[in-house]
């Protein structure tokens, strides 16, 4: 691969790595690796408190369906013990590159974080961006290549890895001293006759915001906020939004798959009519401070609606009937969960 190379203002260059496997698991060298994967807290945290009630049985069935849907996007292998409420192996581009960055020993990634750390010390804006530098990131799975697995299971190409430090936020914003990171992955294009054999994941776009004063150039950086948006070939998309600061530690999963039934909402009396079986908006929210999960659903409700019936007036506001905006009293189900340990990322 060729690139324009690094510069004093953007040190991004090509990174081309070969791994024995893309699979991630806890090892003797990295015994807590899985606890830092993006869905680790959510996947375990939504487990209802054990009970013999009929309501708990409903919630357990729903949680199982949620996890099965997540599995399609992030390539998990559930633990044999623990009723499937955790995983022992995971395989996806986001968690792999997070692991590679945190472990270090990849010169350009290390240089990028050092550069941002230096910009913070100097209180000067700085940016590491592979796209603007004409640089590429390519990961190759050696075992998958030897066994002739499909292209997108063998080679992962990242269109963007971006760190940027902003001493001051956008005009009108009170955000200062923040570092932002963006990761973008898009599957390689294949011929029509090879598409069905490819992995489900087509693309992902992940963002995170960090406090500059706590940003380090080695190990993991815990964000203040993080998002991850995954798109699949057959099952629509999911988006996970995470809040790590403030009194409310919260994760919210949005499920966007109106063409397929993902959750059986009939167990909550929401199965009447076709629109209810596969709603276009599903929201699963876990509040770690309250140890509670709430499930919301809506169909055919836009996220924003006009403020007035006048077509000439283009002003809009949040639609309270859309699942993204629904209040707690509009949840179709809620359940308590076990106490959650301090979250990691």
C-alpha positions as a Markdown table, in Angstrom:
| # | Residue | x | y | z |
|---|---|---|---|---|
| 1 | Unk | 0.0 | 0.0 | 0.0 |
| 2 | Unk | 1.1 | 3.5 | -0.7 |
| 3 | Unk | 0.2 | 6.7 | 1.2 |
| 4 | Unk | 1.2 | 10.4 | 1.3 |
| 5 | Unk | 3.0 | 9.6 | 4.6 |
| 6 | Unk | 3.0 | 11.4 | 7.9 |
| 7 | Unk | 3.5 | 15.1 | 8.5 |
| 8 | Unk | 4.1 | 17.3 | 11.5 |
| 9 | Unk | 0.4 | 18.1 | 11.5 |
| 10 | Unk | -1.0 | 14.6 | 10.8 |
| 11 | Unk | 1.3 | 11.6 | 11.7 |
| 12 | Unk | -1.0 | 9.0 | 10.1 |
| 13 | Unk | 0.7 | 6.4 | 7.9 |
| 14 | Unk | -0.2 | 2.9 | 6.6 |
| 15 | Unk | -0.7 | 0.1 | 9.0 |
| 16 | Unk | -0.7 | -3.4 | 7.6 |
| 17 | Unk | -0.9 | -6.2 | 10.2 |
| 18 | Unk | -1.3 | -10.0 | 10.0 |
| 19 | Unk | -2.9 | -11.9 | 13.0 |
| 20 | Unk | -3.0 | -15.6 | 13.7 |
| 21 | Unk | -6.8 | -15.0 | 14.3 |
| 22 | Unk | -9.2 | -12.1 | 14.6 |
| 23 | Unk | -10.9 | -13.9 | 17.5 |
| 24 | Unk | -10.6 | -12.2 | 20.9 |
| 25 | Unk | -10.8 | -14.0 | 24.2 |
| 26 | Unk | -9.3 | -13.8 | 27.7 |
| 27 | Unk | -5.8 | -15.2 | 27.8 |
| 28 | Unk | -3.0 | -15.5 | 30.3 |
| 29 | Unk | -1.4 | -12.5 | 28.8 |
| 30 | Unk | -4.6 | -10.5 | 28.7 |
| 31 | Unk | -6.9 | -12.0 | 31.3 |
| 32 | Unk | -9.5 | -9.2 | 31.2 |
| 33 | Unk | -9.5 | -8.5 | 27.4 |
| 34 | Unk | -13.2 | -9.2 | 27.0 |
| 35 | Unk | -14.2 | -6.8 | 29.7 |
| 36 | Unk | -13.1 | -4.0 | 27.5 |
| 37 | Unk | -15.1 | -5.0 | 24.5 |
| 38 | Unk | -17.8 | -2.6 | 23.5 |
| 39 | Unk | -20.9 | -4.7 | 24.5 |
| 40 | Unk | -19.4 | -6.3 | 27.6 |
| 41 | Unk | -21.3 | -4.2 | 30.1 |
| 42 | Unk | -24.6 | -4.2 | 28.2 |
| 43 | Unk | -24.6 | -7.9 | 27.3 |
| 44 | Unk | -24.2 | -9.0 | 30.9 |
| 45 | Unk | -26.0 | -6.1 | 32.5 |
| 46 | Unk | -29.4 | -6.7 | 31.0 |
| 47 | Unk | -29.8 | -10.0 | 32.8 |
| 48 | Unk | -33.0 | -10.0 | 35.0 |
| 49 | Unk | -32.7 | -10.8 | 38.7 |
| 50 | Unk | -33.5 | -14.5 | 39.2 |
| 51 | Unk | -37.1 | -15.2 | 40.0 |
| 52 | Unk | -39.8 | -17.8 | 39.5 |
| 53 | Unk | -42.4 | -15.3 | 38.4 |
| 54 | Unk | -44.0 | -15.4 | 35.0 |
| 55 | Unk | -42.9 | -11.8 | 34.4 |
| 56 | Unk | -39.2 | -12.8 | 34.8 |
| 57 | Unk | -39.7 | -15.7 | 32.4 |
| 58 | Unk | -41.0 | -13.1 | 29.8 |
| 59 | Unk | -38.0 | -10.9 | 30.4 |
| 60 | Unk | -35.5 | -13.8 | 30.2 |
| 61 | Unk | -36.9 | -14.7 | 26.8 |
| 62 | Unk | -36.7 | -11.1 | 25.6 |
| 63 | Unk | -33.1 | -10.8 | 26.8 |
| 64 | Unk | -32.2 | -14.0 | 25.0 |
| 65 | Unk | -33.6 | -12.5 | 21.7 |
| 66 | Unk | -31.7 | -9.3 | 22.3 |
| 67 | Unk | -28.4 | -11.1 | 22.8 |
| 68 | Unk | -29.0 | -13.3 | 19.8 |
| 69 | Unk | -29.5 | -10.2 | 17.6 |
| 70 | Unk | -26.3 | -8.6 | 19.0 |
| 71 | Unk | -24.4 | -11.8 | 18.2 |
| 72 | Unk | -25.1 | -11.4 | 14.5 |
| 73 | Unk | -23.2 | -8.1 | 14.5 |
| 74 | Unk | -20.3 | -8.6 | 16.8 |
| 75 | Unk | -19.5 | -12.3 | 16.4 |
| 76 | Unk | -19.9 | -13.6 | 19.9 |
| 77 | Unk | -19.5 | -17.2 | 21.2 |
| 78 | Unk | -21.6 | -17.5 | 24.4 |
| 79 | Unk | -20.2 | -19.0 | 27.6 |
| 80 | Unk | -21.3 | -22.6 | 28.2 |
| 81 | Unk | -22.1 | -21.6 | 31.8 |
| 82 | Unk | -24.1 | -18.6 | 33.0 |
| 83 | Unk | -27.2 | -19.1 | 30.9 |
| 84 | Unk | -25.7 | -17.3 | 27.9 |
| 85 | Unk | -25.4 | -14.0 | 29.8 |
| 86 | Unk | -21.7 | -13.5 | 28.8 |
| 87 | Unk | -19.4 | -14.5 | 26.0 |
| 88 | Unk | -16.0 | -16.3 | 25.9 |
| 89 | Unk | -15.0 | -15.1 | 22.4 |
| 90 | Unk | -15.8 | -12.2 | 20.1 |
| 91 | Unk | -14.9 | -11.4 | 16.5 |
| 92 | Unk | -15.5 | -8.0 | 15.0 |
| 93 | Unk | -13.5 | -5.1 | 13.5 |
| 94 | Unk | -14.3 | -2.5 | 16.3 |
| 95 | Unk | -13.2 | -4.6 | 19.3 |
| 96 | Unk | -10.1 | -5.9 | 17.4 |
| 97 | Unk | -8.8 | -2.4 | 16.6 |
| 98 | Unk | -9.6 | -1.2 | 20.1 |
| 99 | Unk | -7.5 | -4.1 | 21.5 |
| 100 | Unk | -4.6 | -3.4 | 19.1 |
| 101 | Unk | -4.5 | 0.3 | 20.0 |
| 102 | Unk | -4.7 | -0.3 | 23.7 |
| 103 | Unk | -1.9 | -3.0 | 23.8 |
| 104 | Unk | 0.5 | -0.7 | 21.9 |
| 105 | Unk | 3.6 | -1.8 | 20.0 |
| 106 | Unk | 2.0 | -0.6 | 16.7 |
| 107 | Unk | 4.3 | 2.3 | 15.9 |
| 108 | Unk | 2.0 | 4.5 | 14.0 |
| 109 | Unk | -0.9 | 4.1 | 16.4 |
| 110 | Unk | 1.4 | 4.8 | 19.3 |
| 111 | Unk | 2.8 | 7.8 | 17.5 |
| 112 | Unk | -0.7 | 9.1 | 16.9 |
| 113 | Unk | -1.7 | 9.0 | 20.6 |
| 114 | Unk | 1.6 | 10.6 | 21.6 |
| 115 | Unk | 1.0 | 13.3 | 19.1 |
| 116 | Unk | -2.4 | 14.0 | 20.6 |
| 117 | Unk | -1.0 | 13.9 | 24.1 |
| 118 | Unk | 1.7 | 16.5 | 23.0 |
| 119 | Unk | -1.0 | 18.7 | 21.5 |
| 120 | Unk | -2.9 | 18.6 | 24.8 |
| 121 | Unk | 0.2 | 19.6 | 26.7 |
| 122 | Unk | 0.8 | 22.5 | 24.4 |
| 123 | Unk | -3.0 | 23.4 | 24.5 |
| 124 | Unk | -3.0 | 23.4 | 20.7 |
| 125 | Unk | -5.5 | 21.7 | 18.4 |
| 126 | Unk | -4.2 | 18.6 | 16.7 |
| 127 | Unk | -5.5 | 15.8 | 14.4 |
| 128 | Unk | -4.4 | 12.3 | 13.4 |
| 129 | Unk | -6.5 | 11.2 | 10.5 |
| 130 | Unk | -5.8 | 8.3 | 8.1 |
| 131 | Unk | -8.2 | 9.4 | 5.4 |
| 132 | Unk | -6.8 | 12.9 | 5.0 |
| 133 | Unk | -3.3 | 11.6 | 5.0 |
| 134 | Unk | -4.1 | 9.1 | 2.3 |
| 135 | Unk | -3.2 | 6.2 | 4.7 |
| 136 | Unk | -4.9 | 2.8 | 5.0 |
| 137 | Unk | -5.3 | 0.3 | 7.8 |
| 138 | Unk | -5.5 | -3.4 | 6.7 |
| 139 | Unk | -5.8 | -6.3 | 9.1 |
| 140 | Unk | -5.4 | -9.9 | 7.8 |
| 141 | Unk | -6.4 | -13.1 | 9.5 |
| 142 | Unk | -3.8 | -15.7 | 8.7 |
| 143 | Unk | -5.8 | -18.8 | 9.7 |
| 144 | Unk | -8.8 | -17.5 | 7.8 |
| 145 | Unk | -6.7 | -16.9 | 4.7 |
| 146 | Unk | -5.1 | -20.4 | 4.9 |
| 147 | Unk | -8.5 | -22.0 | 5.2 |
| 148 | Unk | -9.8 | -19.9 | 2.3 |
| 149 | Unk | -12.7 | -18.3 | 4.2 |
| 150 | Unk | -14.7 | -15.5 | 2.5 |
| 151 | Unk | -12.8 | -12.2 | 1.7 |
| 152 | Unk | -14.5 | -10.1 | 4.4 |
| 153 | Unk | -13.8 | -12.8 | 7.0 |
| 154 | Unk | -10.1 | -12.8 | 6.0 |
| 155 | Unk | -9.3 | -9.1 | 5.5 |
| 156 | Unk | -10.6 | -6.0 | 7.3 |
| 157 | Unk | -9.9 | -2.5 | 5.9 |
| 158 | Unk | -10.6 | 0.6 | 8.0 |
| 159 | Unk | -11.5 | 3.7 | 6.0 |
| 160 | Unk | -10.9 | 6.0 | 8.9 |
| 161 | Unk | -9.1 | 6.2 | 12.2 |
| 162 | Unk | -9.2 | 9.7 | 13.6 |
| 163 | Unk | -8.1 | 11.3 | 16.8 |
| 164 | Unk | -8.6 | 15.0 | 17.2 |
| 165 | Unk | -7.9 | 17.3 | 20.2 |
| 166 | Unk | -10.1 | 20.5 | 20.5 |
| 167 | Unk | -9.1 | 22.9 | 23.2 |
| 168 | Unk | -12.4 | 24.7 | 22.6 |
| 169 | Unk | -15.6 | 23.1 | 21.4 |
| 170 | Unk | -18.0 | 24.4 | 18.7 |
| 171 | Unk | -19.2 | 28.0 | 18.9 |
| 172 | Unk | -22.0 | 28.2 | 21.5 |
| 173 | Unk | -20.9 | 25.0 | 23.2 |
| 174 | Unk | -19.5 | 24.8 | 26.7 |
| 175 | Unk | -17.3 | 21.8 | 25.8 |
| 176 | Unk | -13.6 | 22.4 | 26.2 |
| 177 | Unk | -10.5 | 20.2 | 26.5 |
| 178 | Unk | -11.9 | 17.2 | 24.7 |
| 179 | Unk | -10.4 | 14.5 | 22.5 |
| 180 | Unk | -12.6 | 12.8 | 19.9 |
| 181 | Unk | -12.0 | 9.5 | 18.1 |
| 182 | Unk | -13.7 | 8.1 | 15.1 |
| 183 | Unk | -13.3 | 4.6 | 13.6 |
| 184 | Unk | -14.9 | 3.5 | 10.4 |
| 185 | Unk | -14.9 | 0.0 | 8.8 |
| 186 | Unk | -16.6 | -0.9 | 5.5 |
| 187 | Unk | -16.6 | -4.5 | 4.1 |
| 188 | Unk | -14.9 | -5.1 | 0.8 |
| 189 | Unk | -17.1 | -5.3 | -2.3 |
| 190 | Unk | -17.5 | -8.8 | -3.7 |
| 191 | Unk | -19.4 | -10.2 | -6.8 |
| 192 | Unk | -23.1 | -11.0 | -6.4 |
| 193 | Unk | -22.5 | -14.8 | -6.4 |
| 194 | Unk | -20.1 | -14.5 | -3.4 |
| 195 | Unk | -22.2 | -12.1 | -1.2 |
| 196 | Unk | -24.2 | -14.8 | 0.7 |
| 197 | Unk | -21.1 | -16.4 | 2.0 |
| 198 | Unk | -19.7 | -13.2 | 3.5 |
| 199 | Unk | -20.1 | -12.2 | 7.2 |
| 200 | Unk | -23.3 | -10.4 | 8.1 |
| 201 | Unk | -21.5 | -7.2 | 9.1 |
| 202 | Unk | -21.3 | -4.6 | 6.3 |
| 203 | Unk | -20.0 | -1.5 | 8.0 |
| 204 | Unk | -19.5 | 0.2 | 11.4 |
| 205 | Unk | -19.0 | 3.7 | 12.5 |
| 206 | Unk | -17.9 | 4.3 | 16.1 |
| 207 | Unk | -17.2 | 7.6 | 17.9 |
| 208 | Unk | -16.0 | 8.4 | 21.4 |
| 209 | Unk | -15.3 | 11.6 | 23.4 |
| 210 | Unk | -12.6 | 11.7 | 26.1 |
| 211 | Unk | -11.6 | 14.3 | 28.7 |
| 212 | Unk | -8.2 | 15.7 | 27.5 |
| 213 | Unk | -6.8 | 15.8 | 31.0 |
| 214 | Unk | -7.3 | 12.0 | 31.4 |
| 215 | Unk | -6.2 | 11.0 | 27.9 |
| 216 | Unk | -3.2 | 8.7 | 27.9 |
| 217 | Unk | -0.9 | 7.5 | 25.2 |
| 218 | Unk | -0.8 | 3.9 | 26.4 |
| 219 | Unk | -3.4 | 1.4 | 27.6 |
| 220 | Unk | -7.1 | 2.0 | 27.5 |
| 221 | Unk | -8.7 | 5.4 | 27.5 |
| 222 | Unk | -12.1 | 5.4 | 29.1 |
| 223 | Unk | -14.5 | 7.7 | 27.2 |
| 224 | Unk | -17.1 | 10.1 | 28.6 |
| 225 | Unk | -19.5 | 9.1 | 25.8 |
| 226 | Unk | -19.3 | 6.5 | 23.1 |
| 227 | Unk | -21.4 | 5.4 | 20.1 |
| 228 | Unk | -21.2 | 2.4 | 17.8 |
| 229 | Unk | -23.4 | 2.0 | 14.7 |
| 230 | Unk | -23.4 | -1.4 | 13.0 |
| 231 | Unk | -25.1 | -2.3 | 9.7 |
| 232 | Unk | -25.6 | -5.9 | 8.5 |
| 233 | Unk | -26.5 | -7.5 | 5.2 |
| 234 | Unk | -29.7 | -9.2 | 6.3 |
| 235 | Unk | -30.8 | -7.8 | 9.7 |
| 236 | Unk | -30.8 | -4.0 | 9.4 |
| 237 | Unk | -28.7 | -2.2 | 12.0 |
| 238 | Unk | -28.0 | -1.6 | 15.7 |
| 239 | Unk | -26.6 | 1.4 | 17.5 |
| 240 | Unk | -25.2 | 1.4 | 21.0 |
| 241 | Unk | -24.9 | 4.7 | 22.8 |
| 242 | Unk | -23.0 | 4.8 | 26.1 |
| 243 | Unk | -22.7 | 7.4 | 28.9 |
| 244 | Unk | -19.8 | 6.9 | 31.3 |
| 245 | Unk | -19.9 | 10.2 | 33.3 |
| 246 | Unk | -22.3 | 11.8 | 35.7 |
| 247 | Unk | -24.7 | 10.2 | 38.2 |
| 248 | Unk | -26.5 | 8.2 | 35.5 |
| 249 | Unk | -24.3 | 5.5 | 34.0 |
| 250 | Unk | -26.4 | 4.4 | 31.0 |
| 251 | Unk | -26.3 | 2.3 | 27.9 |
| 252 | Unk | -28.9 | 2.5 | 25.2 |
| 253 | Unk | -29.3 | 0.0 | 22.3 |
| 254 | Unk | -31.4 | 1.0 | 19.3 |
| 255 | Unk | -32.5 | -1.9 | 17.0 |
| 256 | Unk | -33.3 | -0.9 | 13.4 |
| 257 | Unk | -34.7 | -3.9 | 11.6 |
| 258 | Unk | -38.3 | -3.2 | 10.5 |
| 259 | Unk | -38.3 | -6.0 | 7.9 |
| 260 | Unk | -37.7 | -8.8 | 10.4 |
| 261 | Unk | -39.2 | -9.6 | 13.8 |
| 262 | Unk | -36.3 | -9.4 | 16.3 |
| 263 | Unk | -38.3 | -9.4 | 19.6 |
| 264 | Unk | -41.5 | -11.2 | 20.3 |
| 265 | Unk | -43.5 | -8.3 | 21.7 |
| 266 | Unk | -46.7 | -10.3 | 22.0 |
| 267 | Unk | -45.5 | -11.5 | 25.4 |
| 268 | Unk | -46.1 | -7.9 | 26.6 |
| 269 | Unk | -49.4 | -7.6 | 24.8 |
| 270 | Unk | -47.9 | -5.7 | 21.9 |
| 271 | Unk | -48.3 | -8.3 | 19.1 |
| 272 | Unk | -51.5 | -7.0 | 17.6 |
| 273 | Unk | -51.1 | -6.3 | 13.9 |
| 274 | Unk | -48.2 | -6.6 | 11.5 |
| 275 | Unk | -46.6 | -3.3 | 12.5 |
| 276 | Unk | -46.2 | -4.5 | 16.1 |
| 277 | Unk | -44.3 | -7.6 | 15.2 |
| 278 | Unk | -41.4 | -5.8 | 13.6 |
| 279 | Unk | -41.6 | -2.1 | 14.7 |
| 280 | Unk | -39.2 | 0.3 | 13.0 |
| 281 | Unk | -37.9 | 1.6 | 16.3 |
| 282 | Unk | -36.9 | -0.5 | 19.3 |
| 283 | Unk | -34.9 | 0.9 | 22.3 |
| 284 | Unk | -33.4 | -1.1 | 25.1 |
| 285 | Unk | -32.0 | 1.1 | 27.9 |
| 286 | Unk | -30.1 | 0.0 | 31.0 |
| 287 | Unk | -29.6 | 2.5 | 33.8 |
| 288 | Unk | -26.7 | 1.2 | 35.9 |
| 289 | Unk | -27.3 | 3.6 | 38.7 |
| 290 | Unk | -30.9 | 2.3 | 39.1 |
| 291 | Unk | -30.0 | -1.3 | 38.1 |
| 292 | Unk | -33.0 | -1.4 | 35.8 |
| 293 | Unk | -33.7 | -2.1 | 32.1 |
| 294 | Unk | -36.6 | -0.5 | 30.1 |
| 295 | Unk | -37.9 | -1.6 | 26.7 |
| 296 | Unk | -39.5 | 0.9 | 24.3 |
| 297 | Unk | -41.1 | 0.4 | 20.8 |
| 298 | Unk | -42.9 | 2.4 | 18.2 |
| 299 | Unk | -43.8 | 2.0 | 14.5 |
| 300 | Unk | -44.5 | 4.6 | 11.9 |
| 301 | Unk | -43.7 | 7.5 | 14.2 |
| 302 | Unk | -41.0 | 9.9 | 12.8 |
| 303 | Unk | -38.3 | 11.1 | 15.2 |
| 304 | Unk | -39.3 | 14.7 | 14.6 |
| 305 | Unk | -42.7 | 16.3 | 13.7 |
| 306 | Unk | -43.6 | 19.8 | 12.4 |
| 307 | Unk | -44.4 | 22.3 | 15.1 |
| 308 | Unk | -47.5 | 23.5 | 13.2 |
| 309 | Unk | -49.7 | 22.1 | 10.4 |
| 310 | Unk | -48.5 | 24.9 | 8.2 |
| 311 | Unk | -46.3 | 23.4 | 5.4 |
| 312 | Unk | -44.5 | 26.7 | 5.0 |
| 313 | Unk | -43.2 | 26.4 | 8.6 |
| 314 | Unk | -40.3 | 24.1 | 8.5 |
| 315 | Unk | -39.6 | 24.1 | 12.2 |
| 316 | Unk | -39.8 | 20.7 | 13.9 |
| 317 | Unk | -39.5 | 19.2 | 17.4 |
| 318 | Unk | -39.0 | 15.8 | 18.9 |
| 319 | Unk | -41.9 | 13.4 | 18.5 |
| 320 | Unk | -42.8 | 12.0 | 22.0 |
| 321 | Unk | -44.4 | 9.0 | 20.4 |
| 322 | Unk | -41.1 | 7.8 | 18.7 |
| 323 | Unk | -39.3 | 5.2 | 20.8 |
| 324 | Unk | -36.2 | 7.4 | 20.9 |
| 325 | Unk | -38.1 | 10.1 | 22.7 |
| 326 | Unk | -40.5 | 8.1 | 24.8 |
| 327 | Unk | -40.6 | 8.8 | 28.5 |
| 328 | Unk | -40.2 | 6.1 | 31.2 |
| 329 | Unk | -43.9 | 5.7 | 31.7 |
| 330 | Unk | -44.2 | 4.7 | 28.0 |
| 331 | Unk | -42.0 | 1.7 | 28.3 |
| 332 | Unk | -43.7 | -1.6 | 27.3 |
| 333 | Unk | -41.6 | -3.5 | 29.8 |
| 334 | Unk | -39.1 | -3.0 | 32.6 |
| 335 | Unk | -37.1 | -5.3 | 34.8 |
| 336 | Unk | -34.6 | -5.1 | 37.6 |
| 337 | Unk | -31.0 | -6.4 | 37.1 |
| 338 | Unk | -28.2 | -7.6 | 39.3 |
| 339 | Unk | -25.9 | -5.0 | 40.8 |
| 340 | Unk | -23.3 | -4.0 | 38.1 |
| 341 | Unk | -19.6 | -3.7 | 38.8 |
| 342 | Unk | -17.7 | -0.6 | 37.9 |
| 343 | Unk | -17.9 | -0.3 | 34.1 |
| 344 | Unk | -14.8 | -0.7 | 31.9 |
| 345 | Unk | -14.1 | 0.2 | 28.3 |
